[in-house]
């Protein structure tokens, strides 16, 4: 680029694009481009800014560390800024990095530590006197969201550390919160069942989970944590490797994949070793982090504006393969959503053989201009479900057939509809479309719904194919049809006894699970629990309008409209009547217990600001009925300041001055016994515990 106005324009365009991508990534959890593309754009901008420093914009994305703070959680300043790492995709860059280190250390001997780069969410944890007192996200690098209640649900994270002679009294642990791959797969399978959009990758899943307001939900998502550094105000350990060993001794989870490397050749060996082996781990990784081991040498090398000079991240290129697109099939889900799936000539990719790739929806096919017979590129970067990222147009044959998106349901030939604002075409034939009916039955008998012993997804599918059952209500007619069942293949007396006992037992399954089992669009387990707890009987729920339901916490407008619509359909009303006749639980049993305990005994609280989930009176009641006291003013003796929106800055300053912990509504709730509605369901439906161990009153220090 020669003239400066062209450079200026390019800088402007790159800046805008990067700001946009940052917003999508950090605020909305959307990855519009691959990490590699993002890094290339950033590198181009950095290059231009170095060459033309006068043209650099004051607010350039190269000067920021990362995301912005979200408003729901209280924020806290990082005592040590949370920096990011310089990235590279090339081994030559690693050698150059090594040369810079060598020059910086003026010929002194040095060694490295190599670690896997976990693809999750950066987290800073504070331990005081051995107790976990705070968890803060990276945020913008200087301030982050306080998500203590949520990180406390991570089961592998010790809330109280093992004693160790060298354990600092006050330190921070930095590490990565992530969702293990099997948990991610299960979560997505569930979302697919519930007709909810799939999560793109485990990183998005982990970051979305950490932002949930309700830590009970967080606990159910089974997040994990790996520590990768320990920070103290003074120098406590001679080397990074000594700090990692200390973290392990204190009981913190450190991935045992890290190695000390004597030189850059050993670093490159490590990089090569894990290029393939990393796919055998139950955690998503996207590269290797290389750190100078000696902490004094780290200090000597120092920092640039946003990253350390003593460390670098090598990122593995997204794994891609080229293969033939043979066919597109169309799956019809439980809610009628039609998903195109690409059937490919099998090709090895990132540790597995890929035969299919999701095409998400019709837009995607158009966007890529796909034809049958095309040679396509399949990628499996952070994404676990492979996707088609492009077409090799040079290899397109004249015979390549344009893909015609079906206008009718591939299963029942009903004309497909595409509701406004939705990406999916849907088959509206809710009552007659076989895959929808079958998937609803499978959902009804599934583990988290009615969990009918002896009637698994396969058997109920077979019964459906044989015309024995069409809707959940038909299941309860099976006992009367024993003679028909006996004639079926692979159905001995014993399995029939089993099946009938399972059906009988399902009549004791609690109302929230029955409600979930009905398979109403968007009504997942949690929403079902909320609705059941609020309305207590199916009759009250059926009588409620969409508007009324939308006012129940955690039940949004879209969910409410879908639920109210479902309960207005005559065939659904009939199903419910038949379930009632059969004796299925359609109401919450027992009294709503008062949420009382002595959990907060001896603790004092000031409540300030506006809250989302409870009124201030409700919060006061909750605190008092659990043994706590409310006071009006902030003093050194105060246990907690419960902060809502619009709390005055003076209060915050005062609390910070007295070192009084500031907690959100969510964190307060996490101190209390399990939510009332969950307690009412009985043992079958008990939620995962919010906290794992430790004395409740001291968890926030
Ligand atoms: S060290 C000062 N080590 O990668 C640098 N980071 O930009 C501190 N990450 O979001 C980071 N695994 O959360 C380090 N073993 C590891 C890591 C790691 C993942 C993440 C980190 C940050 C990004 C680096």
Short mmCIF file of N, CA, C and O and ligand atoms in Angstrom, two decimals, residues 83-85 115-118 121-122 138 175-176 228 289 291 308 310, ligand 1:
data_model
loop_
_atom_site.label_atom_id
_atom_site.label_comp_id
_atom_site.label_asym_id
_atom_site.label_seq_id
_atom_site.Cartn_x
_atom_site.Cartn_y
_atom_site.Cartn_z
N UNK A 83 -3.75 -10.38 31.38
CA UNK A 83 -3.26 -10.11 30.04
C UNK A 83 -3.58 -11.27 29.12
O UNK A 83 -3.97 -12.34 29.57
N UNK A 84 -3.39 -11.02 27.82
CA UNK A 84 -3.54 -12.15 26.90
C UNK A 84 -2.17 -12.48 26.35
O UNK A 84 -1.17 -11.83 26.69
N UNK A 85 -2.11 -13.49 25.52
CA UNK A 85 -0.82 -13.93 25.00
C UNK A 85 -0.68 -13.56 23.54
O UNK A 85 -1.68 -13.53 22.81
N UNK A 115 2.63 -25.87 28.08
CA UNK A 115 1.33 -26.34 28.59
C UNK A 115 0.35 -26.41 27.43
O UNK A 115 0.51 -25.67 26.46
N UNK A 116 -0.66 -27.22 27.58
CA UNK A 116 -1.71 -27.22 26.57
C UNK A 116 -2.53 -25.96 26.75
O UNK A 116 -2.75 -25.50 27.87
N UNK A 117 -2.97 -25.40 25.64
CA UNK A 117 -3.84 -24.23 25.72
C UNK A 117 -5.28 -24.75 25.69
O UNK A 117 -5.76 -25.23 24.67
N UNK A 118 -5.92 -24.66 26.83
CA UNK A 118 -7.29 -25.16 26.96
C UNK A 118 -8.23 -24.12 26.37
O UNK A 118 -8.09 -22.92 26.62
N UNK A 121 -12.68 -20.53 29.29
CA UNK A 121 -12.87 -19.15 29.70
C UNK A 121 -11.86 -18.85 30.82
O UNK A 121 -11.79 -19.58 31.80
N UNK A 122 -11.10 -17.76 30.65
CA UNK A 122 -10.08 -17.42 31.65
C UNK A 122 -10.76 -17.02 32.96
O UNK A 122 -11.78 -16.32 32.96
N UNK A 138 -12.28 -12.56 33.13
CA UNK A 138 -11.27 -11.62 32.66
C UNK A 138 -11.87 -10.22 32.40
O UNK A 138 -11.21 -9.22 32.63
N UNK A 175 -6.57 -19.58 35.68
CA UNK A 175 -6.74 -20.84 34.96
C UNK A 175 -7.91 -20.75 34.01
O UNK A 175 -8.45 -19.67 33.76
N UNK A 176 -8.27 -21.88 33.50
CA UNK A 176 -9.30 -21.93 32.45
C UNK A 176 -10.49 -22.75 32.96
O UNK A 176 -10.32 -23.88 33.42
N UNK A 228 -3.37 -22.64 35.67
CA UNK A 228 -2.10 -22.53 34.95
C UNK A 228 -1.18 -21.44 35.48
O UNK A 228 -0.10 -21.24 34.95
N UNK A 289 0.90 -23.34 25.09
CA UNK A 289 1.42 -22.10 25.66
C UNK A 289 2.85 -22.36 26.12
O UNK A 289 3.11 -23.35 26.80
N UNK A 291 6.14 -20.84 28.10
CA UNK A 291 6.48 -19.82 29.09
C UNK A 291 7.93 -19.99 29.54
O UNK A 291 8.36 -21.13 29.77
N UNK A 308 2.75 -10.64 27.85
CA UNK A 308 4.11 -10.81 28.37
C UNK A 308 5.10 -11.12 27.24
O UNK A 308 4.73 -11.75 26.26
N UNK A 310 7.61 -12.96 27.90
CA UNK A 310 8.19 -14.23 28.30
C UNK A 310 7.31 -15.43 27.95
O UNK A 310 7.57 -16.56 28.35
S1 LIG B 1 -1.11 -18.12 30.37
C1 LIG B 1 -0.18 -13.60 30.79
N1 LIG B 1 -1.61 -20.69 30.06
O1 LIG B 1 -5.37 -18.46 26.61
C2 LIG B 1 -0.70 -14.77 30.10
N2 LIG B 1 -3.18 -19.13 29.20
O2 LIG B 1 -4.38 -15.22 25.70
C3 LIG B 1 -1.59 -15.59 30.92
N3 LIG B 1 -5.16 -20.16 28.20
O3 LIG B 1 -7.56 -16.42 27.59
C4 LIG B 1 -2.14 -16.75 30.20
N4 LIG B 1 -4.58 -22.25 28.53
O4 LIG B 1 -7.10 -17.99 29.56
C5 LIG B 1 -2.03 -19.43 29.82
N5 LIG B 1 -1.94 -22.98 29.89
C6 LIG B 1 -2.37 -21.73 29.67
C7 LIG B 1 -3.59 -21.47 29.02
C8 LIG B 1 -3.96 -20.14 28.81
C9 LIG B 1 -5.51 -21.45 28.05
C10 LIG B 1 -5.96 -19.00 27.73
C11 LIG B 1 -6.02 -17.86 28.70
C12 LIG B 1 -6.21 -16.65 27.81
C13 LIG B 1 -5.60 -17.08 26.53
C14 LIG B 1 -4.26 -16.41 26.34
#
